[in-house]
Structure formats: C-alpha cells, structure tokens
Coordinates of C-alpha atoms in Angstrom, one line a residue:
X256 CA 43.8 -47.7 -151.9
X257 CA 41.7 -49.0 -148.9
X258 CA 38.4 -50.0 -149.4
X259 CA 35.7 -51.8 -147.3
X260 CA 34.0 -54.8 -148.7
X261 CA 31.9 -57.7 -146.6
X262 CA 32.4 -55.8 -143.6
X263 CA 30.3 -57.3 -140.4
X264 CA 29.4 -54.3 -138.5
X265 CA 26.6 -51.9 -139.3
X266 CA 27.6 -47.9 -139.9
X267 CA 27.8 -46.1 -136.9
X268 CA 25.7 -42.7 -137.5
X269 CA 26.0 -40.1 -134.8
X270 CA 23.4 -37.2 -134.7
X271 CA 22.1 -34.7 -131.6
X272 CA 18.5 -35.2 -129.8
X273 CA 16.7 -33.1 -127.2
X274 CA 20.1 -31.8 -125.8
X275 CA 19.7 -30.6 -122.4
X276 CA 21.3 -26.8 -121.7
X277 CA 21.1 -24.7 -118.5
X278 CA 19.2 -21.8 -119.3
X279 CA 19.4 -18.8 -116.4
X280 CA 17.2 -16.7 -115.7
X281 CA 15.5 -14.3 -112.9
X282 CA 11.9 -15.2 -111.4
X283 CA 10.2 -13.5 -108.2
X284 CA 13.6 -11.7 -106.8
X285 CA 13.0 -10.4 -103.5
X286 CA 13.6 -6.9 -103.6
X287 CA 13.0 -4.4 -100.6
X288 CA 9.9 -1.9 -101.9
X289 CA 10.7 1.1 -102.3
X290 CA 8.5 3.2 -99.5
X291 CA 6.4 6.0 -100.8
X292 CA 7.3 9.0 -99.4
X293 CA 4.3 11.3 -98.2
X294 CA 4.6 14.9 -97.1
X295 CA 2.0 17.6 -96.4
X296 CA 1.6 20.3 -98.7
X297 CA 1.6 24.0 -97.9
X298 CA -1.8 25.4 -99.4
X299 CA -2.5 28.5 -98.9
X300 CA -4.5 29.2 -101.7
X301 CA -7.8 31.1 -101.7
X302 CA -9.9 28.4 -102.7
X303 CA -8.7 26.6 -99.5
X304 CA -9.4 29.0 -97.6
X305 CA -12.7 29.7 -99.0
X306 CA -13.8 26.1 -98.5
X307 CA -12.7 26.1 -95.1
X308 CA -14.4 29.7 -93.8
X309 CA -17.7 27.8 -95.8
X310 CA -17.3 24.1 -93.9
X311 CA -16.6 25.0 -90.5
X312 CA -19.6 26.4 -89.0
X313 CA -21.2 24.1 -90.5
X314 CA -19.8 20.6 -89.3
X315 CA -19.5 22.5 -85.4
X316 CA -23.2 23.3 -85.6
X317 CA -23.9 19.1 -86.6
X318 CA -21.3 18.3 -84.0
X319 CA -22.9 20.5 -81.1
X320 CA -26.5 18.7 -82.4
X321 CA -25.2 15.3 -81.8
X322 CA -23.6 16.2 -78.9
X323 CA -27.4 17.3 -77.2
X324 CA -29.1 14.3 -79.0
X325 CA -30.5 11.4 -77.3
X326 CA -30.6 9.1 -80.3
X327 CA -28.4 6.7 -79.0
X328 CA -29.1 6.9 -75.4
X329 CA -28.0 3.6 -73.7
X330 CA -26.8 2.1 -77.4
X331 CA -23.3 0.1 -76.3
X332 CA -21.3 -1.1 -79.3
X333 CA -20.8 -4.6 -78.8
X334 CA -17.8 -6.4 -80.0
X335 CA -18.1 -9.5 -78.7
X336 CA -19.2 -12.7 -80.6
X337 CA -22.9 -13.4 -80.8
X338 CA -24.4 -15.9 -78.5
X339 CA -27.9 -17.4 -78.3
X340 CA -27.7 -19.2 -74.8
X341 CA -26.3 -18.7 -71.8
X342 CA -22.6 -20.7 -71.2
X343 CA -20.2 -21.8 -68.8
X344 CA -17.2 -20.6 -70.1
X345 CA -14.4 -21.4 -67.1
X346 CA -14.7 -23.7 -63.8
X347 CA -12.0 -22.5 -61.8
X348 CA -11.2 -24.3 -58.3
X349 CA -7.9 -23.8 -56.2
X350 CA -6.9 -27.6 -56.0
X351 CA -4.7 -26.9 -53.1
X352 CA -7.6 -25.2 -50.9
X353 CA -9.2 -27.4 -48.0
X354 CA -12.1 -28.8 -49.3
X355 CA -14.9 -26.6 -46.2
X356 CA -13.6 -23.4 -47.4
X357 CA -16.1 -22.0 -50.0
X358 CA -16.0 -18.7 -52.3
X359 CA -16.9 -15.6 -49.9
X360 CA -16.8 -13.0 -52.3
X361 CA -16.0 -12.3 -55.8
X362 CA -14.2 -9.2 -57.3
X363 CA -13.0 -8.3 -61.3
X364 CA -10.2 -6.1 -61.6
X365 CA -10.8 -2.9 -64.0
X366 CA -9.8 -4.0 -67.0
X367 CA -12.6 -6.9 -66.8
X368 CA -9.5 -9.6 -67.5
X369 CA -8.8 -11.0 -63.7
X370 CA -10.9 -12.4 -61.3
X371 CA -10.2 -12.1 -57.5
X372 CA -11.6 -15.0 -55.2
X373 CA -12.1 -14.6 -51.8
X374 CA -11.7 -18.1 -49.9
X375 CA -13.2 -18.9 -46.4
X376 CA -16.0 -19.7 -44.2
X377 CA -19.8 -17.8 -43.5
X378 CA -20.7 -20.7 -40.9
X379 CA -18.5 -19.6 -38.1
X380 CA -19.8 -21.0 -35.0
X381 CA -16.9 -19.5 -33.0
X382 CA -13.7 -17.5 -33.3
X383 CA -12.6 -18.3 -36.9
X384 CA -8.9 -20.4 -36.4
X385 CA -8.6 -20.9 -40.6
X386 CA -6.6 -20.0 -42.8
X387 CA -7.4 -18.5 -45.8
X388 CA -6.3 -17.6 -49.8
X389 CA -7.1 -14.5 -51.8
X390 CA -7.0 -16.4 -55.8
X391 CA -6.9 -14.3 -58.9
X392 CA -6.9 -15.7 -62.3
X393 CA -6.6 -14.2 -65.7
X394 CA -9.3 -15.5 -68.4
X395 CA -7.5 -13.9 -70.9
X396 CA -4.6 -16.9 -70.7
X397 CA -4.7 -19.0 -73.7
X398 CA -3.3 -21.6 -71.6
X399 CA -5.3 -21.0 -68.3
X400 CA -5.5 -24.1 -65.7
X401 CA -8.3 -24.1 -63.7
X402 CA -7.1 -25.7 -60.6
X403 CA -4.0 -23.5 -60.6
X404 CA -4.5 -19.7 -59.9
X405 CA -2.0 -16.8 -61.1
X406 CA -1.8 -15.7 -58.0
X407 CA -2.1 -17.0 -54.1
X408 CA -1.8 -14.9 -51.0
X409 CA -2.6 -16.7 -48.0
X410 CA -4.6 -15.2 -44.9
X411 CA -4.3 -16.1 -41.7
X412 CA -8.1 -15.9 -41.3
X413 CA -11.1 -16.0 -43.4
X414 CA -11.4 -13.9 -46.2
X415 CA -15.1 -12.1 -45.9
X416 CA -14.8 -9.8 -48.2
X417 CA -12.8 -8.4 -51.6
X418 CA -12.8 -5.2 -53.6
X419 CA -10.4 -4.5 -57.0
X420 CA -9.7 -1.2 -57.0
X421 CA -11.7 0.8 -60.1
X422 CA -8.4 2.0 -61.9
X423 CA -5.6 0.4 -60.5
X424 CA -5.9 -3.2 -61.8
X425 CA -3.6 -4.9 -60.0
X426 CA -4.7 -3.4 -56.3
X427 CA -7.1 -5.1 -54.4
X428 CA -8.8 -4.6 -50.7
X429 CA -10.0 -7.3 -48.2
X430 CA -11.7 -7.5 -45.4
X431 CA -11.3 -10.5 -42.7
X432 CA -13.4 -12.0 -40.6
X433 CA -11.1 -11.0 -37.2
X434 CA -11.9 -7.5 -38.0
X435 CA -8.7 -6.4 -40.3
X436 CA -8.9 -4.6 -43.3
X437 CA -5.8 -5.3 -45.7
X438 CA -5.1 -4.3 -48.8
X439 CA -2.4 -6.1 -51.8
X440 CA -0.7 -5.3 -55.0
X441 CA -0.8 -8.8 -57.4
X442 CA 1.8 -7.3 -59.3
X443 CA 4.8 -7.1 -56.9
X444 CA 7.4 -10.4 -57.1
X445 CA 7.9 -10.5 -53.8
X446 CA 5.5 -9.1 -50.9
X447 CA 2.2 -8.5 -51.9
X448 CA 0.8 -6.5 -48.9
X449 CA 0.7 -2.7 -49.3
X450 CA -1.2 -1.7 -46.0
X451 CA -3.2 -3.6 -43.3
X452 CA -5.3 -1.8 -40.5
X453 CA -4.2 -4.2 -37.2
X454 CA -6.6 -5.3 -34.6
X455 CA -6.7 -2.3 -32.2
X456 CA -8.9 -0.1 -30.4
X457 CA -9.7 1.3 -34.0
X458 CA -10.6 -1.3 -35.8
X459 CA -13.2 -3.5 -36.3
X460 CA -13.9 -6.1 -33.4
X461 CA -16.3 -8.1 -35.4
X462 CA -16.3 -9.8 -39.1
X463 CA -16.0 -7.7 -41.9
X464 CA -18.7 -8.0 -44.2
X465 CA -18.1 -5.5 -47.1
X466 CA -15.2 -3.1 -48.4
X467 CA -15.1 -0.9 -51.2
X468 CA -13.3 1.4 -53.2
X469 CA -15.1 5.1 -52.3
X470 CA -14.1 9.0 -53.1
X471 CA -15.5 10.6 -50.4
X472 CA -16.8 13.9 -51.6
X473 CA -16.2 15.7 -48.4
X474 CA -12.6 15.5 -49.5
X475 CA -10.9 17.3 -52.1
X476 CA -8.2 15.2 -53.0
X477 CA -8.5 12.5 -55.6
X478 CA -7.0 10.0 -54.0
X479 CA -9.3 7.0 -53.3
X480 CA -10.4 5.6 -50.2
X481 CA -11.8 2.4 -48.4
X482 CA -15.3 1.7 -46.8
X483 CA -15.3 -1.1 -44.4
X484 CA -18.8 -2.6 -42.6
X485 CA -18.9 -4.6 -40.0
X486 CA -21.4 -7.1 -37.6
X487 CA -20.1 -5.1 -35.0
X488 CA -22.7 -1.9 -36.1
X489 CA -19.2 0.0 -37.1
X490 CA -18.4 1.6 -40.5
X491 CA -15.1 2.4 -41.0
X492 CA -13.3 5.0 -43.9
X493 CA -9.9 4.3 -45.0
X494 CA -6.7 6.1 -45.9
X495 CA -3.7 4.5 -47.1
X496 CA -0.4 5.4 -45.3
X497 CA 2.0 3.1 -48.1
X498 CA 5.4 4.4 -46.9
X499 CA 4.1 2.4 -42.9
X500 CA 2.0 -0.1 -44.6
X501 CA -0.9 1.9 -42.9
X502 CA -4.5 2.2 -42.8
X503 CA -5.3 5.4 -41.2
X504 CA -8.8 5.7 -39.6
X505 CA -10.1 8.9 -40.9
X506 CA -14.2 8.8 -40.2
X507 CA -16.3 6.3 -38.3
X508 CA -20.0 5.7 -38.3
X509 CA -22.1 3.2 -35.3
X510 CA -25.4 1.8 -35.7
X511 CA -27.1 1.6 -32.4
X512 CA -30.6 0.6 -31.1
X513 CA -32.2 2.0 -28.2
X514 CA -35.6 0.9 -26.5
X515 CA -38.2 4.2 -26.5
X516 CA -37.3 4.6 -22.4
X517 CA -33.4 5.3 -23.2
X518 CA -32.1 8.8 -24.0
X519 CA -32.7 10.0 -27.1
X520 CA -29.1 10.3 -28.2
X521 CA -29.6 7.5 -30.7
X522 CA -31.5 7.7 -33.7
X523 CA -32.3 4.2 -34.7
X524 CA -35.5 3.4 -31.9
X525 CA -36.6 -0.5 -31.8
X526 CA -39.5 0.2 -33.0
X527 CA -38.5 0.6 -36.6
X528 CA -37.3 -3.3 -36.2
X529 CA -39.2 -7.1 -36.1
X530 CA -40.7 -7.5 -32.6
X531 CA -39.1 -10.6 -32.3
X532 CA -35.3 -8.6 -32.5
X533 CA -36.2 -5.9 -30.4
X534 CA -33.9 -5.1 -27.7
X535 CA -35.3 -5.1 -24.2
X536 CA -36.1 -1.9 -22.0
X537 CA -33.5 -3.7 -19.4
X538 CA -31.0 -3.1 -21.9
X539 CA -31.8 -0.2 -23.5
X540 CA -28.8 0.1 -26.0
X541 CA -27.6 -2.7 -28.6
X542 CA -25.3 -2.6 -31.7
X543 CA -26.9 -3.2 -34.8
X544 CA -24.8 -5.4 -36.9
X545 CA -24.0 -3.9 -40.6
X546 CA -23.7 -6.7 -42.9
X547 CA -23.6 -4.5 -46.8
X548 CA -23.9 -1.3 -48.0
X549 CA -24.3 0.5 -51.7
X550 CA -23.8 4.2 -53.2
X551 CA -26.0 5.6 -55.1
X552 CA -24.8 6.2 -58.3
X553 CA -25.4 9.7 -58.6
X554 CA -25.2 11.1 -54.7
X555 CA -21.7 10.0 -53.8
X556 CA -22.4 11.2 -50.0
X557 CA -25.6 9.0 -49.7
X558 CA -25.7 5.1 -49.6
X559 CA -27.6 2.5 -48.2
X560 CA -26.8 -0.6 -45.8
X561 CA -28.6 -4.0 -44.7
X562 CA -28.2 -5.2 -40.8
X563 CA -28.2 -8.3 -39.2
X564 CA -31.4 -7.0 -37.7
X565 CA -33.0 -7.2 -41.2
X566 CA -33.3 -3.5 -41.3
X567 CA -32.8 -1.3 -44.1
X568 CA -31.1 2.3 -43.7
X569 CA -30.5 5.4 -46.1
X570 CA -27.5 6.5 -44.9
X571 CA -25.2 10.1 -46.0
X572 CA -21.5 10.4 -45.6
X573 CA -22.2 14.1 -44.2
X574 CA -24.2 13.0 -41.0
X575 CA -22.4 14.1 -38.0
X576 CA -25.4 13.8 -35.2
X577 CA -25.4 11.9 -32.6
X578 CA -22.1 11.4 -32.4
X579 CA -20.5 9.1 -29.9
X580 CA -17.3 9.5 -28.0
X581 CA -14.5 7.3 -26.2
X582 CA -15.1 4.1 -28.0
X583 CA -11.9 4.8 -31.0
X584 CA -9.7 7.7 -31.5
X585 CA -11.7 9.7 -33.5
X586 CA -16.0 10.6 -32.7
X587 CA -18.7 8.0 -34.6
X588 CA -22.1 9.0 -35.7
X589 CA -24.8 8.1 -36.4
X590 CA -25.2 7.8 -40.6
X591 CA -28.8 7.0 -40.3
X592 CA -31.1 9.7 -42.5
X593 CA -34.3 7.3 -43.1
X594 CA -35.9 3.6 -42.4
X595 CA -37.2 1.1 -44.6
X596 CA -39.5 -1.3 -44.2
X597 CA -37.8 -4.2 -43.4
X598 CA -37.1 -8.1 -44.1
X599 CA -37.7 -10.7 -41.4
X600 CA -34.4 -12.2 -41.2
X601 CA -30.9 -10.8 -41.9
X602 CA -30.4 -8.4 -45.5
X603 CA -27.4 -10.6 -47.5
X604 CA -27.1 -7.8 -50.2
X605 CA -27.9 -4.3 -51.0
X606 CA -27.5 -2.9 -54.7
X607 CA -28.3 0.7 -55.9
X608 CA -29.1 0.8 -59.8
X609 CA -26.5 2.0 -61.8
X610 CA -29.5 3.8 -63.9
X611 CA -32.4 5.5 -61.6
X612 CA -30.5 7.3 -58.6
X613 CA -33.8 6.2 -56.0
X614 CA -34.4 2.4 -56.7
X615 CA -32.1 -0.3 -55.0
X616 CA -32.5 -3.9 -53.9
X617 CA -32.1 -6.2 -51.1
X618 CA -32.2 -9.9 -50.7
X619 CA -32.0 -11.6 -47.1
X620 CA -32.5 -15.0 -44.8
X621 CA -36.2 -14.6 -45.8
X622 CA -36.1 -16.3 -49.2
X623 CA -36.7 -13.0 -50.8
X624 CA -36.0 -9.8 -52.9
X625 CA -37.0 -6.7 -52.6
X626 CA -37.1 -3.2 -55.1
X627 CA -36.9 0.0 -53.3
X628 CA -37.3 3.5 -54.1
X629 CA -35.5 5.7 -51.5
X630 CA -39.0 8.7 -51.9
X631 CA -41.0 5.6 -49.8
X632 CA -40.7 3.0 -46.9
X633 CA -42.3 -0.3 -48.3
X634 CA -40.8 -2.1 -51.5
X635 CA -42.0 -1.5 -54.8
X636 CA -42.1 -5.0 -55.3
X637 CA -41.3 -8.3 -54.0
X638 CA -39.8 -11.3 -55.6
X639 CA -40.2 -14.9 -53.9
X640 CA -38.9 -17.6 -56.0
X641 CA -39.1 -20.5 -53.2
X642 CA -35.4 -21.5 -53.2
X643 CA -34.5 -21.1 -49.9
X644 CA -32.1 -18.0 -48.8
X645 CA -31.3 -15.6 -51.2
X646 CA -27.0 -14.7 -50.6
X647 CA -26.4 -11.8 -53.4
X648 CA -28.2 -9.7 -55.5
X649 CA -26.9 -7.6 -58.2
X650 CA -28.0 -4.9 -61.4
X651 CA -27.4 -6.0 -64.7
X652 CA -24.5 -2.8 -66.1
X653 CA -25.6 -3.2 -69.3
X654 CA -29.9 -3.6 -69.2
X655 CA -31.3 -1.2 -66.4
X656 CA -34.2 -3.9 -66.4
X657 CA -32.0 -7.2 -65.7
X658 CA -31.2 -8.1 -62.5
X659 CA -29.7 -11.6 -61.2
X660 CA -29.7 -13.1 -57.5
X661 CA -28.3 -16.5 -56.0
X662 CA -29.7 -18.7 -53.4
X663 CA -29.0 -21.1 -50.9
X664 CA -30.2 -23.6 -53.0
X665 CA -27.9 -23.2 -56.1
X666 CA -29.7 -21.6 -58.7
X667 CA -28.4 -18.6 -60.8
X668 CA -31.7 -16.3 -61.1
X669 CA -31.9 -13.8 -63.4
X670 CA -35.2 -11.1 -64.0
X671 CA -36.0 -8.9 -66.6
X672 CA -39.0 -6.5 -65.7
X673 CA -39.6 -6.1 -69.1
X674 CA -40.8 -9.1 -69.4
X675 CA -42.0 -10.5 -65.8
X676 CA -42.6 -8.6 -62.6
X677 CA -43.1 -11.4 -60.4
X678 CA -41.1 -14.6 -61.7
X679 CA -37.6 -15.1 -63.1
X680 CA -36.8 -15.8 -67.1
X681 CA -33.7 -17.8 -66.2
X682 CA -32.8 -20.4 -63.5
X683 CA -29.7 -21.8 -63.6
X684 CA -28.5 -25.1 -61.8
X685 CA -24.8 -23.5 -60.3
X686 CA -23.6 -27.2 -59.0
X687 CA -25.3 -30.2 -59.0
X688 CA -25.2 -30.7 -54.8
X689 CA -27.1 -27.6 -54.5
X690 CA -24.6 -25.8 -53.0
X691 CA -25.3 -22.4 -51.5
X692 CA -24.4 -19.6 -54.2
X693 CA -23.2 -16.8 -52.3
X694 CA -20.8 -14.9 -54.8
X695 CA -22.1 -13.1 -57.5
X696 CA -20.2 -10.3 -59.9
X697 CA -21.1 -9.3 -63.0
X698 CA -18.2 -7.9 -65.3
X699 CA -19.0 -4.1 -65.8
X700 CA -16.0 -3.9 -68.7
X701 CA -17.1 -7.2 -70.5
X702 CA -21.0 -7.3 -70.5
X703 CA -21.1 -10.6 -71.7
X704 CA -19.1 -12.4 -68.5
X705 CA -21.4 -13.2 -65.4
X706 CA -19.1 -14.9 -62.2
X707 CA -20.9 -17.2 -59.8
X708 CA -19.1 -18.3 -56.3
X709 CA -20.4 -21.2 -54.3
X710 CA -20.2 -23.1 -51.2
X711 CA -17.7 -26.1 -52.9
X712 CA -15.8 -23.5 -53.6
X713 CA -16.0 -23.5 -57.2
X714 CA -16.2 -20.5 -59.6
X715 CA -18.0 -20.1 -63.0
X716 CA -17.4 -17.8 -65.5
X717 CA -20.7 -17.4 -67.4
X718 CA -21.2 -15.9 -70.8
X719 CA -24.6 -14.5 -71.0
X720 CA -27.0 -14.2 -74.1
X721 CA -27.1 -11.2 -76.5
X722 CA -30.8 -10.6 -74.7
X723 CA -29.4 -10.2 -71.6
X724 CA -26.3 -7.8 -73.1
X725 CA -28.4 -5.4 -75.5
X726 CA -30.3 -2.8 -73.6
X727 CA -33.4 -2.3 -75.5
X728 CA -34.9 0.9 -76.8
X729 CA -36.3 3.2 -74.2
X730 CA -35.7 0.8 -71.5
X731 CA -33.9 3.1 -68.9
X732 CA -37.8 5.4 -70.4
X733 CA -38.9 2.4 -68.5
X734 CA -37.3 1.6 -65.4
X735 CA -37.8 5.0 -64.2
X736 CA -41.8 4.8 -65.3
X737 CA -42.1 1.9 -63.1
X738 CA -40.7 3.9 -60.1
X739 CA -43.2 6.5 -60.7
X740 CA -46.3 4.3 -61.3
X741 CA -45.6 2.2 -57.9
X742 CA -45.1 5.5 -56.0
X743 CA -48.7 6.3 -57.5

C-alpha cells in the first residue's frame, strides 16, 4: 500500500465562493402602446333626448345675453409676458446704407412680425438725386442681425413714405419723393415690384408724403386700393393693374387757394389760412401742399389731411364740387367739407382715434399737438412740451387715452389723459445726439411693441409697460366724456 508520511506540502482543499452567473432578465422593454380606440355612440334614448329639448333654450338664451352684454367692453386678453418698464428690445440699422439717409417712415406688416423701413431724406433742398432702400426685418428670428435686413429693395429715389398692406403680409406700398407710387411683394425670389404708377401727366409732380391701404366705399368690390398725398395739393386713388405692373388712376382730389377777388370755383378762400401764408390778390390761385391724411374709423368716406399751409381739412371721398378739368385724364375736386383752426407752421401728422369717430390729432413745425373734435373748429386741447418740432403723432390701439408723439429733438413722448391733460408721463431719450424722431408706429397686432425711426437712421423696437397695454375700466366711458365736456 501507498501511504503518505513527513510529506512537505500543506493539503490542498478546494471549495466554491460567491460564484458569478449571468442571470437574464427583461426591464423597461419598449413596446409601442397600444392606442385607445374612441368611437361615438348612437344614443337615441329618451332620456337624451329629454335632457337636450330641457338644455337648449336655455344655454341660447345665456349665449344671446352675453352676446348684448357690455361686461367686457374693451377687455383684451393679453398673452404676453408682464413688464414693469418700458424697454428697448431691437436696434436695427442697415450697415450698408449711407450714413445722411435717415428713417422716413415706418410700417408693420399684418401679422405684427415684420417691420418695413423706409430710407431717405426730408431735407431736400433740390431735386432729390439719392438713392434709396425699402428694409424689412422679422423680430420673430431667433437669430436676427441688426445690421443686416431680411430684405433690401433699392430705390432710385428717396423713399417718403410706406404702407404694409392690412391682410396681405408680404405686400407693401411706397411713395417716392419724385412723385411715383410703387408697390412690392417681399416674398417673390426674384423681382419684387408688382406695380409702379410712372411719372406722367397723371401722377404726382411733387414728393409723396403719405400712402395707404383704403376700400373706397363708393366701390363695391372688395378689392383694396391705394391713397396717395402729395406737396403738390393732389390726392391720388389707386387701382392695381398686376398682369402690366400698373397703377391705374381711378379718382383725383386738388387742394387749391384762392384770394376773396378770384372766382368762386374754389372752395378753400385764404382767409381760412395764417396771414403770413396767404396768397396774394395778384395771384389769385395757389396749390396747397397735402402733407398727411387719416380715416375715420367709423365713416370710411370721410378723412382728414394737414397742408403745408398748416391748415387742417375734413375731407369726404364722395365730394365731387368744384371739380377741375385738363390738368390729368380724369376731373379732380375739391375734397374739402370743413376748416379747422389751424397750426402756424406746416401739420407733420394727422391721426383719427381708433375709439371716438370725431376726435383726431395733429402735430406740426410749431412745437405742438393738437386734439380735435370734427362737431368744432378750435382744438379741444393743446399740448406744448418745448422740444422743438413735433414729426409724428399716433393713438395708442390698445388705451383710447394713450397717445405718443416724437420730436425733433429725440424724445419718445407718450400721454395718458387719464392721468395728465397738459404734460407727458413718459419722455424717452430716442438717441443720444438728439436726432430728429420722425418715424413712429405702434404694432396694432402685438400691443406691447412701440417702433421709433430717426434721423441716424436707426430703428428701435420698444416694448411698452403693462400700464400702457391694459385699457382700464370705462376708459373709452371716458374719452368720449371729455369730447363732450370741451364742446360744453
């Protein structure tokens, strides 16, 4: 037999500890969920029917209330964010422009998200010989560049004036200062320019100084048309020939002045102006430069213009007196209806309030504003701030009390009669050269956005304060008391 004895080596013992083993199992399988499958069911039970022959009149006869109730006159839902104090959101400048062009007019297309720029020059001391750009830029880029537009169509003249159309966002009309009227679709690749009136006998011979978007209610189509004013007394309406790139001159109105010796085939008599710009009885007749004009917003046939002249006119699409032949293809008359009293030095801006169908304002070359109700001559009140030309005026679309005006010293003023008949609640410091401010546009779609133009031409996109955005209870109550207690 074998056996072990004095062996050196220890016994070897072999045994198993914490084995590892691969266990398998399932854990959060994606599966596709099974979609519920919802159908409506056929009930034609009487209860149903019961229920529904009970409900009915009822919910129509709290529907038709609400529909007559003035509860929520005026209330807006507001969903943007809250703000405290007034902003500058966006300084936009076309890098590329030359540095003497400044921002003639200001226009946001109808969905609130583009703004049109209108480059060029309002101290002409002869024939303009620059050339211009129409900018548009969309503030709703996350990546917007503020030197850079979206979109540049040059001019080959000063831009005056710019007008997006109300429902077609990517139109836009503009008026030049050689007279033309052109209008341009930003959405084409290629060219832009849908329709352009020429320099003829039937056009203007002056600088346009305002254009907008109009339905004429003499006309029973739908189709949209262009009002055009001019410094040569002329306004112009509009029709769009596309297929010819057209403007077809379809009605013409002509300011003129006449001394009290001329004929009285003229409505407009000198002595409804400032001695010092009365015509002389040598001359008897003088155009009476147009430089804005505003509808009313519930008349669509009756608007009202600012002249050179510093007058004030209510005017009405339907006048046909006085008309005058030979001068362009069709018969222009005279639009005049009434006169205001007016400002000593040429009106800049005219606005109708987009709340009370009588009560506009005006702003001029003599430093102030005025608030007229169309039932009298004189201003309701007068607002002299003491910053030097006032260039635009404009109703707040949101608080029938708010207004806001620019001047030729850069300030952005903005009023609320609720508060203060006589002096601003905000001034705002536009640029820091005190650079005339002579574009102003508020954005009727996004209440809170407030555009400012100015002579470097710069742009600011301003986000106003949840005061100036919330119309307050009865306040439209109010505006139209304070009409009534002036006329008092």
């Amino acid at each position: 037999s074998i056996r072990d004895g004095q062996t050196q080596t220890s016994e070897i013992i072999n045994y198993d500890a914490e084995t590892q083993t691969v266990t398998y199992k399932n854990a959060q399988v994606q599966v596709e969920e099974e979609v519920a499958q919802f159908r409506l069911i056929s009930d034609q039970s009487e209860n149903l029917l019961q229920f529904l022959r009970y409900a009915t009149p009822l919910i129509c006869d709290e529907l038709d209330k609400n529909s007559k109730s003035h509860a929520f006159d005026g209330y807006d839902v507001n969903w943007e964010e809250k703000a405290e104090a007034i902003e500058c959101l966006h300084t936009l400048n076309y890098s590329e422009v030359d540095d003497d062009l400044q921002c003639t007019d200001l226009s946001w297309n109808a969905m609130g998200s583009v703004i049109a720029v209108a480059y060029g020059k309002l101290d002409h001391q002869d024939w303009c010989t620059d050339k211009s750009v129409l900018c548009t830029w969309n503030i709703d880029r996350h990546n917007i560049i503020s030197n850079k537009p979206d979109t540049v169509i040059e001019v080959s003249c000063c831009l005056t004036s710019i007008d997006f159309h109300p429902t077609k966002i990517s139109l836009i009309a503009g008026g030049v200062f050689n007279g033309e009227v052109q209008v341009w679709d930003i959405s084409r690749d290629d060219e832009m320019l849908v329709a352009r009136s020429g320099i003829s006998d039937d056009s203007h011979q002056e600088p346009v100084t305002n254009i907008k978007w109009i339905n004429d209610p003499n006309i029973k189509s739908k189709t949209m048309q262009l009002m055009s004013s001019a410094t040569d007394g002329k306004i112009f309406i509009w029709q769009i020939i596309a297929q010819n790139q057209d403007l077809k001159l379809t009605k013409g109105y002509l300011l003129l002045l006449c001394s009290a010796s001329a004929s009285a085939l003229f409505a407009v008599l000198t002595h409804n102006i400032p001695k010092s710009l009365r015509i002389s009885k040598a001359k008897d007749i003088a155009e009476i430069g147009v430089t804005g004009f505003s509808f009313s917003n519930e008349d669509k046939s009756l608007f009202i213009i600012g002249c050179e002249s510093g007058n004030v006119f209510k005017c009405s699409l339907n006048s046909e007196r006085n008309a005058v032949t030979g001068i362009n293809s069709i018969p222009l008359f005279s639009p005049v209806t009434f006169t205001f009293h007016y400002h000593d030095g040429p009106v800049y801006s005219v606005e109708c309030s987009p709340y009370h169908r009588n009560l506009f304002l005006t702003c001029g070359m003599d430093t102030s504003t005025h608030l007229y109700t169309i039932l009298q001559s004189k201003p309701i009140l007068s607002f002299e701030p003491g910053n030097g030309f006032m260039f635009n005026v404009q109703w707040s679309p949101v608080r029938p009390m708010v207004f806001a005006a620019t001047t030729a010293e850069g300030s952005l003023l903005i009023y609320d009669l609720e508060i203060s008949k006589i002096n601003p609640i905000i001034s705002l410091a536009v640029n820091d050269n005190k650079s005339p401010v002579y574009s102003l546009q508020f954005n009727k779609r996004r209440r809170q956005l407030l555009a400012t133009g100015d002579g470097n031409g710069k742009i600011q996109i301003w986000r106003l304060n949840d005061e100036l955005t919330n119309q307050r209870t009865r306040e439209v109550h109010h505006l139209a008391e304070l009409a009534e207690i002036t006329l008092d």
